Every structure is written in structure tokens, then in C-alpha cells.
Coordinates of C-alpha atoms and ligand atoms in Angstrom, one line a residue:
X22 CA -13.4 15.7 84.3
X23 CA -13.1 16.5 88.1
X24 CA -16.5 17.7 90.2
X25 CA -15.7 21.3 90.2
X26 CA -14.5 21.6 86.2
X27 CA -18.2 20.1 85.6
X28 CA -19.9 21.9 87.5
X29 CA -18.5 25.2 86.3
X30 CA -19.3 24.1 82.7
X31 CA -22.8 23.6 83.6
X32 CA -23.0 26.8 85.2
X33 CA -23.3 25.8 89.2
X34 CA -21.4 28.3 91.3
X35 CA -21.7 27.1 95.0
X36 CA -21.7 29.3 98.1
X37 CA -18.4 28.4 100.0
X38 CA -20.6 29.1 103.8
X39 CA -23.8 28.8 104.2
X40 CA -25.8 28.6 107.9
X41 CA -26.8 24.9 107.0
X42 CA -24.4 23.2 104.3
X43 CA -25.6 19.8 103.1
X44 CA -22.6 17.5 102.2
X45 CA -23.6 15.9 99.0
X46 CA -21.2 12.5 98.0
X47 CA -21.6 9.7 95.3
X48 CA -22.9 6.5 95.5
X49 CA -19.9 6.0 93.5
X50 CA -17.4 5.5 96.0
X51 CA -19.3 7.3 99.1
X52 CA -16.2 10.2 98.3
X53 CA -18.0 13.7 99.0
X54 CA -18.8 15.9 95.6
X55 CA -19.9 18.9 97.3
X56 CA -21.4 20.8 100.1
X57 CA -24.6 22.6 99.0
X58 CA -26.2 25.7 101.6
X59 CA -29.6 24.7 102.6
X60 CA -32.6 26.6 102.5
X61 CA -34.9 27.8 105.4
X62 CA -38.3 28.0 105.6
X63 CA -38.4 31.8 105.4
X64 CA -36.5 31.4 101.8
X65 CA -39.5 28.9 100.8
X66 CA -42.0 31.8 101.6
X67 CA -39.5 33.9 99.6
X68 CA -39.5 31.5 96.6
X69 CA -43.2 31.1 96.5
X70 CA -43.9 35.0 96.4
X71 CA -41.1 35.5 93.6
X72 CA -42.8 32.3 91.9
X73 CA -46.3 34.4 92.1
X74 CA -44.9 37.6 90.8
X75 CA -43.4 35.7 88.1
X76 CA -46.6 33.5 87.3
X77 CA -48.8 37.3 86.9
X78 CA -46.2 38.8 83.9
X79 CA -45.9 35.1 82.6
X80 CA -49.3 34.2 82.1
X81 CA -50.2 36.7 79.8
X82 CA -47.4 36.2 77.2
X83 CA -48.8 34.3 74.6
X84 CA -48.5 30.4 74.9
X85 CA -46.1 30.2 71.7
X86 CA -44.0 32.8 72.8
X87 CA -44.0 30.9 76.1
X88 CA -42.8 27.6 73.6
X89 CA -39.8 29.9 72.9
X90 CA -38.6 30.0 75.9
X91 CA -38.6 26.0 76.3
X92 CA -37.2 25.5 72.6
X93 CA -34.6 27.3 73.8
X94 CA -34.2 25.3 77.3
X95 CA -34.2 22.1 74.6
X96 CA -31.4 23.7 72.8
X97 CA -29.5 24.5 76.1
X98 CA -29.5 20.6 77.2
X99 CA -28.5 19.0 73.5
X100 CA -25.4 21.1 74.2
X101 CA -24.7 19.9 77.8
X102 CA -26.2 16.6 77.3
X103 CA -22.8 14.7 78.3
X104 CA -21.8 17.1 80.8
X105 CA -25.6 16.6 82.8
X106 CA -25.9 12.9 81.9
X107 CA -22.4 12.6 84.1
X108 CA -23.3 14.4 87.1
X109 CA -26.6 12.5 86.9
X110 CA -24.4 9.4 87.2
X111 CA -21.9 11.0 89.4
X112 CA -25.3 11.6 91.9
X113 CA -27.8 9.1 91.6
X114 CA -25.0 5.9 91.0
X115 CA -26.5 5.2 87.2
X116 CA -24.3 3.9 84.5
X117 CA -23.8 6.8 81.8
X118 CA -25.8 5.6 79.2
X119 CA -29.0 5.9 81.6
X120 CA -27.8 9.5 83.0
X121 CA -27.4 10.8 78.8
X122 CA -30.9 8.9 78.4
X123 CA -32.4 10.8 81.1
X124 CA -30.9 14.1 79.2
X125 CA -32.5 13.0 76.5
X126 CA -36.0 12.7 78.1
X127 CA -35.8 16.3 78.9
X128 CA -35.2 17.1 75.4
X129 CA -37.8 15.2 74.3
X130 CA -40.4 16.6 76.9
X131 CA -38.9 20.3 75.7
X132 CA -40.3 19.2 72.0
X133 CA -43.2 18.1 73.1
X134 CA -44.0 20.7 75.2
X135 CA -43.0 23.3 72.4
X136 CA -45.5 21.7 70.3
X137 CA -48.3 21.6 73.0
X138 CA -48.0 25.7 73.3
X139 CA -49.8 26.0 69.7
X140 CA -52.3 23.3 70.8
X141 CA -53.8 24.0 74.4
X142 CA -57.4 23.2 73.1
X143 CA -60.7 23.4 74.5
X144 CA -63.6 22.6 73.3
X145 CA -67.0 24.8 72.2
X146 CA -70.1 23.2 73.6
X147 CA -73.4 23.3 71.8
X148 CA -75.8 25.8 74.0
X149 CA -79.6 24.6 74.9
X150 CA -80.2 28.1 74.4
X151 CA -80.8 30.3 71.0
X152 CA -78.3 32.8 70.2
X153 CA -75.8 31.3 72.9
X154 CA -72.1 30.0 72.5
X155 CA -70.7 28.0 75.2
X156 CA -67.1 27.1 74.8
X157 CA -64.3 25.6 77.5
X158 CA -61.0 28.3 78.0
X159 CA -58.0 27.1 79.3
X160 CA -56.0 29.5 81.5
X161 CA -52.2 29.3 83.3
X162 CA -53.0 27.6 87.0
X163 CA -49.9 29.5 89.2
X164 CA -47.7 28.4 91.2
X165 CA -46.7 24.8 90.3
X166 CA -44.6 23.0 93.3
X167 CA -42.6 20.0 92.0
X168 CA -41.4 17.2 94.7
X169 CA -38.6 14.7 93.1
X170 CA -37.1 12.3 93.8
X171 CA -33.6 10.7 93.5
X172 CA -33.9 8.2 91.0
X173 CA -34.5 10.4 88.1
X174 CA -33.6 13.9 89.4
X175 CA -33.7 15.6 86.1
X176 CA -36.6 14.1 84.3
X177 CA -38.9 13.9 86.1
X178 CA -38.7 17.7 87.0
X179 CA -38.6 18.5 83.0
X180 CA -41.9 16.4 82.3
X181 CA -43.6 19.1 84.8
X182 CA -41.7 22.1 84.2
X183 CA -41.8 21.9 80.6
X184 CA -45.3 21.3 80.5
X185 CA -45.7 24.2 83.2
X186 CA -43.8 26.4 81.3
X187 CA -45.6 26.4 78.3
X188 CA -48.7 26.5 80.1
X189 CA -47.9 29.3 81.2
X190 CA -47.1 28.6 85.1
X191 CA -44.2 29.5 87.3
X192 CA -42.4 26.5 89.3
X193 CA -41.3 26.3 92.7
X194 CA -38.6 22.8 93.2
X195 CA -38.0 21.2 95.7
X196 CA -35.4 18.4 94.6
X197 CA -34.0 14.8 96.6
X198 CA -31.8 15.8 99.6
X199 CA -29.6 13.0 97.5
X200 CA -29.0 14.9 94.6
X201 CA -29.1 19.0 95.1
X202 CA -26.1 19.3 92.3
X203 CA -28.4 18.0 89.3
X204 CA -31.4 20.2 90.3
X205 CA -28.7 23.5 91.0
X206 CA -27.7 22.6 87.4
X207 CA -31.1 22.0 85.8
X208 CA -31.6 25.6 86.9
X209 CA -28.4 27.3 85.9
X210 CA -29.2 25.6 82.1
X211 CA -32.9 26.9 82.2
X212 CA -31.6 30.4 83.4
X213 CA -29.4 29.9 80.0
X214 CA -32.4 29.7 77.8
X215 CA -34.3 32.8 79.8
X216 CA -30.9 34.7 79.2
X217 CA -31.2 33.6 75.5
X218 CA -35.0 34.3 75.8
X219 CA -34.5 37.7 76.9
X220 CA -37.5 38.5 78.1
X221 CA -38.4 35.5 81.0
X222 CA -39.3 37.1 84.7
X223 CA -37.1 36.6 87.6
X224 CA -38.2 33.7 90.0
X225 CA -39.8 31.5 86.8
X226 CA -38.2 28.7 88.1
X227 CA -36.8 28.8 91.9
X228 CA -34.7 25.7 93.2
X229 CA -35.3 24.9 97.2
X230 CA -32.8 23.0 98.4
X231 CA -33.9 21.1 102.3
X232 CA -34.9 18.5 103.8
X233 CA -39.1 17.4 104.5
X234 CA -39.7 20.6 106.5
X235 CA -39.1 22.7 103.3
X236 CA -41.2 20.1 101.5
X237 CA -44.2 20.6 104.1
X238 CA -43.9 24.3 103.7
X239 CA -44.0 24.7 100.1
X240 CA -46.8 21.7 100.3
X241 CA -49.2 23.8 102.4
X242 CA -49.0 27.0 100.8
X243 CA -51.9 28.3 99.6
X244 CA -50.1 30.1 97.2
X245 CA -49.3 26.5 95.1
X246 CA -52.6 25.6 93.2
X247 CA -50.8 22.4 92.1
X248 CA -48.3 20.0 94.2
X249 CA -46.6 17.4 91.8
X250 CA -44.8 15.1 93.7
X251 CA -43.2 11.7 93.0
X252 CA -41.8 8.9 95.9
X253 CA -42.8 6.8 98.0
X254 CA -46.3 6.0 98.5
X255 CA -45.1 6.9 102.7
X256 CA -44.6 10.4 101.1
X257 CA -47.5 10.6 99.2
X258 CA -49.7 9.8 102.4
X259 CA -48.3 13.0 104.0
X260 CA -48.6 15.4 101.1
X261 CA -52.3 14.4 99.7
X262 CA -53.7 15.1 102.6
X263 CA -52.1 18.4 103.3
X264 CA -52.8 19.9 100.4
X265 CA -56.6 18.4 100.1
X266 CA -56.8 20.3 103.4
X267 CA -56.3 23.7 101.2
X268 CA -58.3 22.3 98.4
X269 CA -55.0 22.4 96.0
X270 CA -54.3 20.1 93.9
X271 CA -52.4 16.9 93.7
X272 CA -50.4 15.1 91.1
X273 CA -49.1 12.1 92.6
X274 CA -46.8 9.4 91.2
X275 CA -45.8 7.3 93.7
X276 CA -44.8 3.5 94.8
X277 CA -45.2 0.5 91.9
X278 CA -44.8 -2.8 92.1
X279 CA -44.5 -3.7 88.4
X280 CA -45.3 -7.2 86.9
X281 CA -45.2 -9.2 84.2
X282 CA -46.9 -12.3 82.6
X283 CA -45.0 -14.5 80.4
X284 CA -47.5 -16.8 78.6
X285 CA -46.7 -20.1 77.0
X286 CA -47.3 -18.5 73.5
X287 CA -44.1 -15.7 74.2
X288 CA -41.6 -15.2 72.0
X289 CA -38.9 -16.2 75.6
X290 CA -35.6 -15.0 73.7
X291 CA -37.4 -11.4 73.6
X292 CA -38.8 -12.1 76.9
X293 CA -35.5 -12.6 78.3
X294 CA -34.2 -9.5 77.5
X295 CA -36.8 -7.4 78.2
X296 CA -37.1 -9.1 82.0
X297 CA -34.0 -8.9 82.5
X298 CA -33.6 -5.1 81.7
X299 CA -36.8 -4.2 83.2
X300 CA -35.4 -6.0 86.6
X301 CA -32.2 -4.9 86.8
X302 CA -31.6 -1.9 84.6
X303 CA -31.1 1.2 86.8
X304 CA -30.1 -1.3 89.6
X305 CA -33.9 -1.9 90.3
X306 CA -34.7 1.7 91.0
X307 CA -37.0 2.9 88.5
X308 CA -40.6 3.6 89.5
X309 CA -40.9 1.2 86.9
X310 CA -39.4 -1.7 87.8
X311 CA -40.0 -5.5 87.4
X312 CA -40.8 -6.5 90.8
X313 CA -42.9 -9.1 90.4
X314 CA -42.8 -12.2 87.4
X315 CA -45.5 -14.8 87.0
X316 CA -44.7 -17.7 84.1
X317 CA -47.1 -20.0 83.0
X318 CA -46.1 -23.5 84.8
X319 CA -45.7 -24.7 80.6
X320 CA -42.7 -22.5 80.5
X321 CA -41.3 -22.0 84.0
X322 CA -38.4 -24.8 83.4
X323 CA -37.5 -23.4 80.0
X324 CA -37.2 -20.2 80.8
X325 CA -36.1 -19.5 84.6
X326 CA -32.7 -21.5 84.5
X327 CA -32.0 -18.9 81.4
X328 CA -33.1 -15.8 83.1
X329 CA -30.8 -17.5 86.4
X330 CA -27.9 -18.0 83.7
X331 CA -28.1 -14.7 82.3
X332 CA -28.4 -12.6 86.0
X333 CA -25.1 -14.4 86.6
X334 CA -23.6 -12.5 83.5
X335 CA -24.9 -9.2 84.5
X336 CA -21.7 -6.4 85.1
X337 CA -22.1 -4.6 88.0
X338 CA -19.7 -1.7 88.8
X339 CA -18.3 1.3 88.4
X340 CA -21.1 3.1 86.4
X341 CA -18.7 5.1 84.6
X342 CA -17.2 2.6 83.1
X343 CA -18.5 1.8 79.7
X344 CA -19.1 -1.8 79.9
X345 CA -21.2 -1.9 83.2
X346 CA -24.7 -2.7 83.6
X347 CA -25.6 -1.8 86.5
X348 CA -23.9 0.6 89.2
X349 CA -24.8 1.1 93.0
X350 CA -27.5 1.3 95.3
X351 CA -28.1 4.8 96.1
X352 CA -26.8 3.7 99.9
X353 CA -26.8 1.7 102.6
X354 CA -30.4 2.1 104.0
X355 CA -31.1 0.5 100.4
X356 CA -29.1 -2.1 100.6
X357 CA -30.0 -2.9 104.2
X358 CA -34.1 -3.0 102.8
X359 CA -32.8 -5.6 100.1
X360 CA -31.1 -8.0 102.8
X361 CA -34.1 -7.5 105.0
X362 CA -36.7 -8.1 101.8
X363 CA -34.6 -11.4 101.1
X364 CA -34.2 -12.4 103.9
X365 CA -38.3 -12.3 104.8
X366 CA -38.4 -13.9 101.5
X367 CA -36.0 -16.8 102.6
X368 CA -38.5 -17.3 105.6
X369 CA -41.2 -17.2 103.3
X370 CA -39.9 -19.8 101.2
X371 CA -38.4 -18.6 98.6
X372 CA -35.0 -19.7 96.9
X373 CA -32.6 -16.5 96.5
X374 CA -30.5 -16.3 93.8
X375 CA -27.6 -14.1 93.8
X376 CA -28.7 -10.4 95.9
X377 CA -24.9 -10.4 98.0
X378 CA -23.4 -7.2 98.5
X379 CA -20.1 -7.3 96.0
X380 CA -16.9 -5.5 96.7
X381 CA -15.9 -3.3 93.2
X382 CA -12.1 -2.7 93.5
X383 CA -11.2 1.1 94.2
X384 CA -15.2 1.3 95.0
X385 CA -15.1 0.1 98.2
X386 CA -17.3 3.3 99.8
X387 CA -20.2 2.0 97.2
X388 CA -23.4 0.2 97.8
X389 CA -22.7 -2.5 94.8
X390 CA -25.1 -5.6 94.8
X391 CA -25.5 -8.3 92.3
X392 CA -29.3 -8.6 91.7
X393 CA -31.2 -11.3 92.8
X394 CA -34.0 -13.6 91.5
X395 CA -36.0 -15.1 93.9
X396 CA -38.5 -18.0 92.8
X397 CA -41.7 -18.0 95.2
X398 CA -43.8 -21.0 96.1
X399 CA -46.8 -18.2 96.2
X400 CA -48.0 -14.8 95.7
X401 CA -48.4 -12.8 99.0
X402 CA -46.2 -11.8 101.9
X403 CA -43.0 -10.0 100.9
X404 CA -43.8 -9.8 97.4
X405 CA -46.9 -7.4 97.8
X406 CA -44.2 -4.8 99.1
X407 CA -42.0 -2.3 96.9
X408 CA -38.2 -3.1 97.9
X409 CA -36.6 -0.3 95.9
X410 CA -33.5 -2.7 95.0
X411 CA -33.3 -5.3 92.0
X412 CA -35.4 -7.7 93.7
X413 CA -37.5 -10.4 90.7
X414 CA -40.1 -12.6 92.8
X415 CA -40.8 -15.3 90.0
X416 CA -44.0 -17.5 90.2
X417 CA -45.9 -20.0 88.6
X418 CA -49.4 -19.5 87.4
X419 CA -51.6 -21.8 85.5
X420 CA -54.6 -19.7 84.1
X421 CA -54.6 -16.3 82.5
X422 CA -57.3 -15.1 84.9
X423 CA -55.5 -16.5 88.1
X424 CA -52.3 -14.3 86.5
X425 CA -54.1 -11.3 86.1
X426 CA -55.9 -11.5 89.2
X427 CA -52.4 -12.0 91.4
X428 CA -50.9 -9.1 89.8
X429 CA -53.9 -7.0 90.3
X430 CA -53.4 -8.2 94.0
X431 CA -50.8 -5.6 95.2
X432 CA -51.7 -1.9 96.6
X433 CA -50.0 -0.2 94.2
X434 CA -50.7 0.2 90.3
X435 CA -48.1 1.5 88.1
X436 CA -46.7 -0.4 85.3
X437 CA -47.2 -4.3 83.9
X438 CA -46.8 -6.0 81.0
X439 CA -47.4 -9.3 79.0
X440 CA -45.5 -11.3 76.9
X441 CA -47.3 -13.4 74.2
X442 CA -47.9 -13.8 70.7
X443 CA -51.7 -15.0 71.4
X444 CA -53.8 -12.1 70.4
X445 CA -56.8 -12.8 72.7
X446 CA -54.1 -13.2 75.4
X447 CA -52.9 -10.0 74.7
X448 CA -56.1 -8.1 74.1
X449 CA -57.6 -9.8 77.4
X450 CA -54.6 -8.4 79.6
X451 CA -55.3 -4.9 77.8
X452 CA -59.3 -4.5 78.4
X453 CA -61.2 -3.1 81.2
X454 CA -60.7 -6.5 82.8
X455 CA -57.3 -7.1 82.1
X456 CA -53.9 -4.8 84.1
X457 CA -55.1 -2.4 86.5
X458 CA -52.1 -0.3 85.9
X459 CA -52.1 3.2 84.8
X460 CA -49.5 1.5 82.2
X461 CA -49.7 -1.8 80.2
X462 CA -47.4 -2.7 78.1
X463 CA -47.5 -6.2 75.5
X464 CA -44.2 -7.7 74.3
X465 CA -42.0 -4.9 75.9
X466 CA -40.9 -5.0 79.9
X467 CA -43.0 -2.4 82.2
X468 CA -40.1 -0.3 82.7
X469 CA -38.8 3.2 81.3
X470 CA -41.2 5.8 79.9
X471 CA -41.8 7.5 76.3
X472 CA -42.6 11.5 76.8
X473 CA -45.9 10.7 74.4
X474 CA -47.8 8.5 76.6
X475 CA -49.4 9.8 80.0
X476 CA -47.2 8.0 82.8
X477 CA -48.4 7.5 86.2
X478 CA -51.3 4.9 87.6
X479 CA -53.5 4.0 90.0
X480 CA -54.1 3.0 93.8
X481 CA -51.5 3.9 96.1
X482 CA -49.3 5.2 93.1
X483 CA -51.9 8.4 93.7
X484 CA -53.2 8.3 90.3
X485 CA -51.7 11.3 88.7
X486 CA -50.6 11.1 85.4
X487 CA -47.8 13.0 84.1
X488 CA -45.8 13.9 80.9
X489 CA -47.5 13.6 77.8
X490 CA -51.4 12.5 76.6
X491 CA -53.3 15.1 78.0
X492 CA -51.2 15.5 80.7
X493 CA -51.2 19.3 80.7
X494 CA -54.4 19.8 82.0
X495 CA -53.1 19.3 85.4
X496 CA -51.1 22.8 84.9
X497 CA -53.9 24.9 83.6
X498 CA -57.7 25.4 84.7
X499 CA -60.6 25.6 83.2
X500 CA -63.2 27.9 82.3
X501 CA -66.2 27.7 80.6
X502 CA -67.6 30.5 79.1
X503 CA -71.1 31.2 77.6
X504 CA -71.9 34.1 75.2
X505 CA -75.0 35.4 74.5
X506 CA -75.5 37.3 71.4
X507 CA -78.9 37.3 71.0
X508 CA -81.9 40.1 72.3
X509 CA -83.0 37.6 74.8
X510 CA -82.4 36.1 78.4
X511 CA -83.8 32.5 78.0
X512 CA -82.8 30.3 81.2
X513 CA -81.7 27.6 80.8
X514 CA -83.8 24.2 81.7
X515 CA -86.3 26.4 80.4
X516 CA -87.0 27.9 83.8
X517 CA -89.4 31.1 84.2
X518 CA -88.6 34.1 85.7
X519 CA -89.7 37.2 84.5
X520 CA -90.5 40.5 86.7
Ligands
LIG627 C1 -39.3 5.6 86.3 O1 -39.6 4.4 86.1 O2 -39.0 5.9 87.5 C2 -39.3 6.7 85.3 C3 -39.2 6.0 83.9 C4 -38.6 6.9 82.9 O3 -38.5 8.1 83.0 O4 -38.1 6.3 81.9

């Protein structure tokens, strides 16, 4: 299917002129999809106030009717789950199963999120006073901005808007310059479901397509109670402080740099498998990626020459075609920060394997890159940075402790695992003193995400935490009410003060 036949099946009519067109290509081939009109920053005031007028109608429809809508939204995708999942790969250079995954996500966030609208909870508080109720109310926040980024242009959007949605919020987008075509079609499935809805008010969801100046508008707007955004942690150091300076609020998920422990106890065929996708999968550009792997020094000789053998077998290509594993970088800024990352590595000591740029036939405009392994005489230097490229630093550790402790020893604080069948190991790496990660995982890589579980961690990945858990309370505030129903006007701590 060509790039205009799927775009007019999901519902994307582009404007042939605009005053600012943004040429949009693949990552593919480097062969041009589309040219997308840019916003101004006149539009972005534009979007926010339609966003507002929206929010006042929206947030007093009842938060199961509100579930309707994104049932509906969840309905929408399933049918154009194959059609989205392409331009997804088409965009961001992902092989198709990844771009119907991420589909899937959004499908899975839409049935959580229906669920959550008969279950935004507070809680009733005992009063210290007689004849007095105190209880906790949870009301729609406004305004919700969301900031994504390339790598999962779809998903990451749906964990906010669904959850904003429900909650009874209006959203205001602003997507990756690098892929404008996914968001455009996010939007004209959503407007689907509020067409099937029937009753959903203009400017619910508005799409801002621009560059950082767009972003820094809709960032310090007073108007937007709530900023979500996720990249880097450079990004993240311009927005917190912006919107701090309005007293809005924050939702960060930025930089990680994921580890993992293999202990001598692991299960290494599992191991293997799960390093390997966690490493490579997505062509190392998942928030989530393994970045970093420390191997007890029992196993090191066992299993690195495996994981060398088995990154030798890995297919990298076209990511349309069936049997590849992993497609482009997203361009060649990315693949210049992997040769410059391996090559501080090189001067750092460390032994690269594989990490060439490799030439796909037909493919020749794509950033293609086999991924490499690096083994590390030490932990420090290159490896405390995020290279957003399929870059494994392996190491050598002796102790549990030291383990822990050298993975705790990075600025960021997403996503780690361990692999071990050693319970104490296991429950060790889990407790207050184990992974200072906002996920940690046992017997499974730290990659990829399940809509259930909160996602999103600590230190200079901002600490927000998105998706599921209890997640929603980001999008909502709360109020806490106390009732009186008694004849009296008791104080409370009992304090005097009578006429
Ligand atoms: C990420 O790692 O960037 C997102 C993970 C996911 O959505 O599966």
C-alpha cells in the first residue's frame, strides 16, 4: 500500500500549501512520505483556548459516559490496527511487528482506561470532630499538554490521552517533528470514535504540529495545569523549570540507562534471549533499553561468547520485511552519536563488537547498523551516558552489592532487571536497597512496558510515572471535603474561639 492510499484509509487529509510545510521521509530509505503545514505560535494559543472550552462541557459528563467515548476510540484502532502499525514503521524505522505492538498498547490503555472511569476513587477520612465527614473528591484537572517523542509516537500519547480522557480532561499534542503523519492519524481515528460518540466537544483533542518553539509555548501556558512530556533528559531540563515557574505540573519521563545483572545462579539460555531483545529490539531505541550488562566473573566466559555469537545472527533490514529484526536508526545524527559513543569507548578500553554502519540493498538512504557489544574493563566514562543506538557495555562484577551499587551509579533511573534463580538474590535486588529504578524487573529484560504497571522512574528520568497503577492522579486534582452535620462548630485541634 502506497503513502497516500494509507493515509486516506486512516483518515489524514493533508493541506497541499501551507506557510511553513515540514517535509516528513522514512528512515526507511530517506525517500520523502509527506509534507505536513506547520503550526505557529498564534495556532498554539488557538489550540489551548479550544482545548479550555472543550475541558468546561467535558468535565461535567459523567466519568462512564466519558469511558464511552474511549471504548469507542479502542474499537476505532482494532480496526486500523495494521493500517497504523505500518505508518508507525513507515515513520519511526520499526520492524512491523513492533509498530502493530505499539497499536496494541493503545488498545490496551483504551481498556484500561475504560475500566478506570467507573473507579476514580477517593477516600473518606475519619473526622477528629463529632458530627463531621471528611472525604477526598477527585475532579477533571484541564488542559493536559502531551510532549512525545519519536520512538513510540503513538503510545506513548494513548497512555496520557486515554487516561486524560476518562478523567475527564481535554489534550493539547504536540508530537516529534520526526513523525507528524502518526500523530495527524492518531487524531483523525479519535475524531472517528467522537463522531461515533456523538456527543464529544470540538477541540477535545488538538494536534500541534512544530518544532521547540511550539513546544515552549504550549509549555508555559498558564492555561495547561499538566505538561506530560517524554525525551531526553536535555529536554526535560528546559520544560521542568518552565512550567515550575507557573506552578503547573510536570509529568516527566525522560533519559534511562537500563541495566541488568546476570547472577551465577540464572537460568543463561532465558538470559540470552531476553538480553539480547532488550538490547537490540527496536534498534536500541526504547526508553527502555539494555544499556548497560554486568555478569558475575563465574559466568562471564560461558555466556558472553554466546551473546557475541548470537548478535552476529541478528537480521537487520528492511523493517517491512517479515523476517527482520531490527530496522534503522531513526537518522544520521543517531548514527553519528553511536560511532562517536564507540569510538570513546574504544579509547576507554573497551573491545567493540560489531556497531558498523551496513549497506541494505535498495535501502541505501537508511541509517542501518549492526548492533554492537562492547565488553568494558570498568564501569564509568562512556557508559554512564544514554547513546540512543543499540549500544551493550558488558562488565564483570564479583559481589551482588558491588553489582547493585555500579548500576545504581548512573544519573538516570528507569528500568533494570536481574536474572537469577536465587531467591535472596532476587528479593535483595527488589528491596529498598536493591534497583533504584522506577522499574525492576526479575528474570525478564528491562525493556517494553505492560499498560498495568506505572512506568516511568527516578533521577534524571524526572520521576513521573505514567500509564497504569495509579497513574491517573496526575490528570485529576484533589479535593477534600468536610461536612458538618451536626448543631455545632467544634474546631478542630480543639482550639477555642467563641464570641
Ligand atoms: C519505551 O521503552 O520507550 C516504551 C516501552 C513500551 O511502551 O513498551
Amino acid at each position: 500500500m502506497d503513502i497516500d492510499t494509507l493515509l486516506g484509509a486512516l483518515g489524514v487529509a493533508l493541506p497541499a500549501q501551507g506557510a511553513h510545510m515540514l517535509e516528513v521521509t522514512s528512515p526507511i530509505d530517506g525517500a520523502p512520505l509527506a509534507k505536513v503545514a506547520m503550526q505557529t505560535e498564534a495556532d498554539t494559543r488557538e489550540a489551548v483556548a479550544a482545548a479550555q472550552r472543550a475541558f468546561e462541557q467535558w468535565r461535567m459528563v459523567p466519568a462512564p459516559k466519558r469511558g464511552e467515548l474511549v471504548r469507542l476510540f479502542g474499537q476505532v484502532l482494532r480496526a486500523n490496527k495494521e493500517a497504523l502499525g505500518r505508518l508507525i514503521t513507515l515513520e519511526t524505522g520499526k520492524i512491523l511487528q513492533e509498530g502493530l505492538g505499539e497499536v496494541q498498547e493503545m488498545i490496551d490503555i483504551c481498556d484500561f482506561a475504560v475500566g478506570l472511569s467507573r473507579q476514580l476513587y477517593g477516600l473518606t477520612i475519619a473526622s477528629e470532630r463529632p458530627g463531621h465527614r471528611m472525604m477526598e473528591t477527585w475532579h477533571p484537572l484541564g488542559v493536559c499538554g502531551v510532549i512525545s517523542a519519536f520512538n513510540f509516537p503513538a503510545a506513548v500519547w494513548a497512555w496520557n490521552a486515554a487516561l486524560a480522557v476518562v478523567c475527564g480532561d481535554s489534550v493539547v499534542w504536540k508530537p516529534s517533528e520526526k513523525t507528524p503523519l502518526t500523530a495527524l492519524a492518531c487524531a483523525a481515528l479519535f475524531e472517528r470514535a467522537c463522531v461515533a460518540f456523538g456527543a464529544a466537544p470540538p477541540g477535545l483533542l488538538r494536534v500541534l504540529i512544530g518544532g521547540r518553539d511550539i513546544a515552549a509555548r504550549l509549555v508555559e501556558d498558564g492555561r495547561v495545569p499538566l505538561i506530560s512530556a517524554t525525551g531526553s533528559t536535555r529536554m526535560g531540563r528546559e520544560v521542568a523549570p518552565r512550567v515550575a515557574a507557573r506552578f503547573g505540573r510536570a509529568l516527566l519521563e525522560l533519559g534511562g540507562n537500563n541495566a541488568a545483572i546476570v547472577a551465577p545462579s540464572a537460568d543463561l539460555a532465558l538470559a540470552l534471549r531476553a538480553i539480547l531483545f532488550a538490547a537490540v529490539g527496536t534498534a536500541g531505541q526504547r526508553c527502555t533499553t539494555l544499556r548497560r550488562l554486568f555478569v558475575q566473573r563465574e559466568v562471564y566466559g560461558e555466556l558472553v561468547p554466546r551473546l557475541i555469537e548470537a548478535y552476529g545472527r541478528v537480521r537487520v533490514g528492511d523493517p517491512l520485511a517479515p523476517d527482520t529484526l531490527v530496522g534503522p536508526l531513526i537518522d544520521e545524527p543517531a548514527c553519528r552519536s553511536m560511532q562517536s559513543a564507540l569510538a570513546s569507548a574504544r579509547e576507554q578500553g573497551g573491545t567493540v563488537h560489531g556497531g558498523e554502519r551496513i549497506a541494505v540493498p535498495g535501502r541505501e538512504g537508511g541509517w542501518y547498523v549492526r548492533p554492537a557489544l562492547v565488553e568494558m574493563p570498568a564501569h564509568g566514562g562512556i557508559v554512564c551516558d544514554e547513546t540512543f543506538a543499540p549500544i551493550l557495555y558488558v562488565m564483570r562484577y564479583d559481589t551482588l552489592a558491588e553489582a547493585i551499587a555500579q548500576q545504581n551509579a548512573v544519573p538516570q533511573g528507569l528500568s533494570s532487571s536481574i536474572f537469577t534463580l536465587d531467591m535472596r538474590e532476587a528479593e535483595t535486588f527488589l528491596s529498598a536497597a536493591g534497583s533504584d529504578c522506577g522499574i525492576a524487573n526479575v528474570n525478564i529484560g528491562p525493556s517494553g512496558a505492560e499498560i498495568g504497571g506505572a512506568f516511568g522512574g527516578e533521577k534524571e528520568t524526572g520521576g513521573g510515572r505514567e500509564s497504569g497503577s495509579d497513574a491517573w492522579k496526575n490528570y485529576m486534582r484533589p479535593a477534600t471535603n468536610t461536612v458538618n452535620f451536626s448543631t455545632d462548630l467544634p474546631l478542630a485541634q480543639g482550639v477555642r474561639w467563641d464570641l
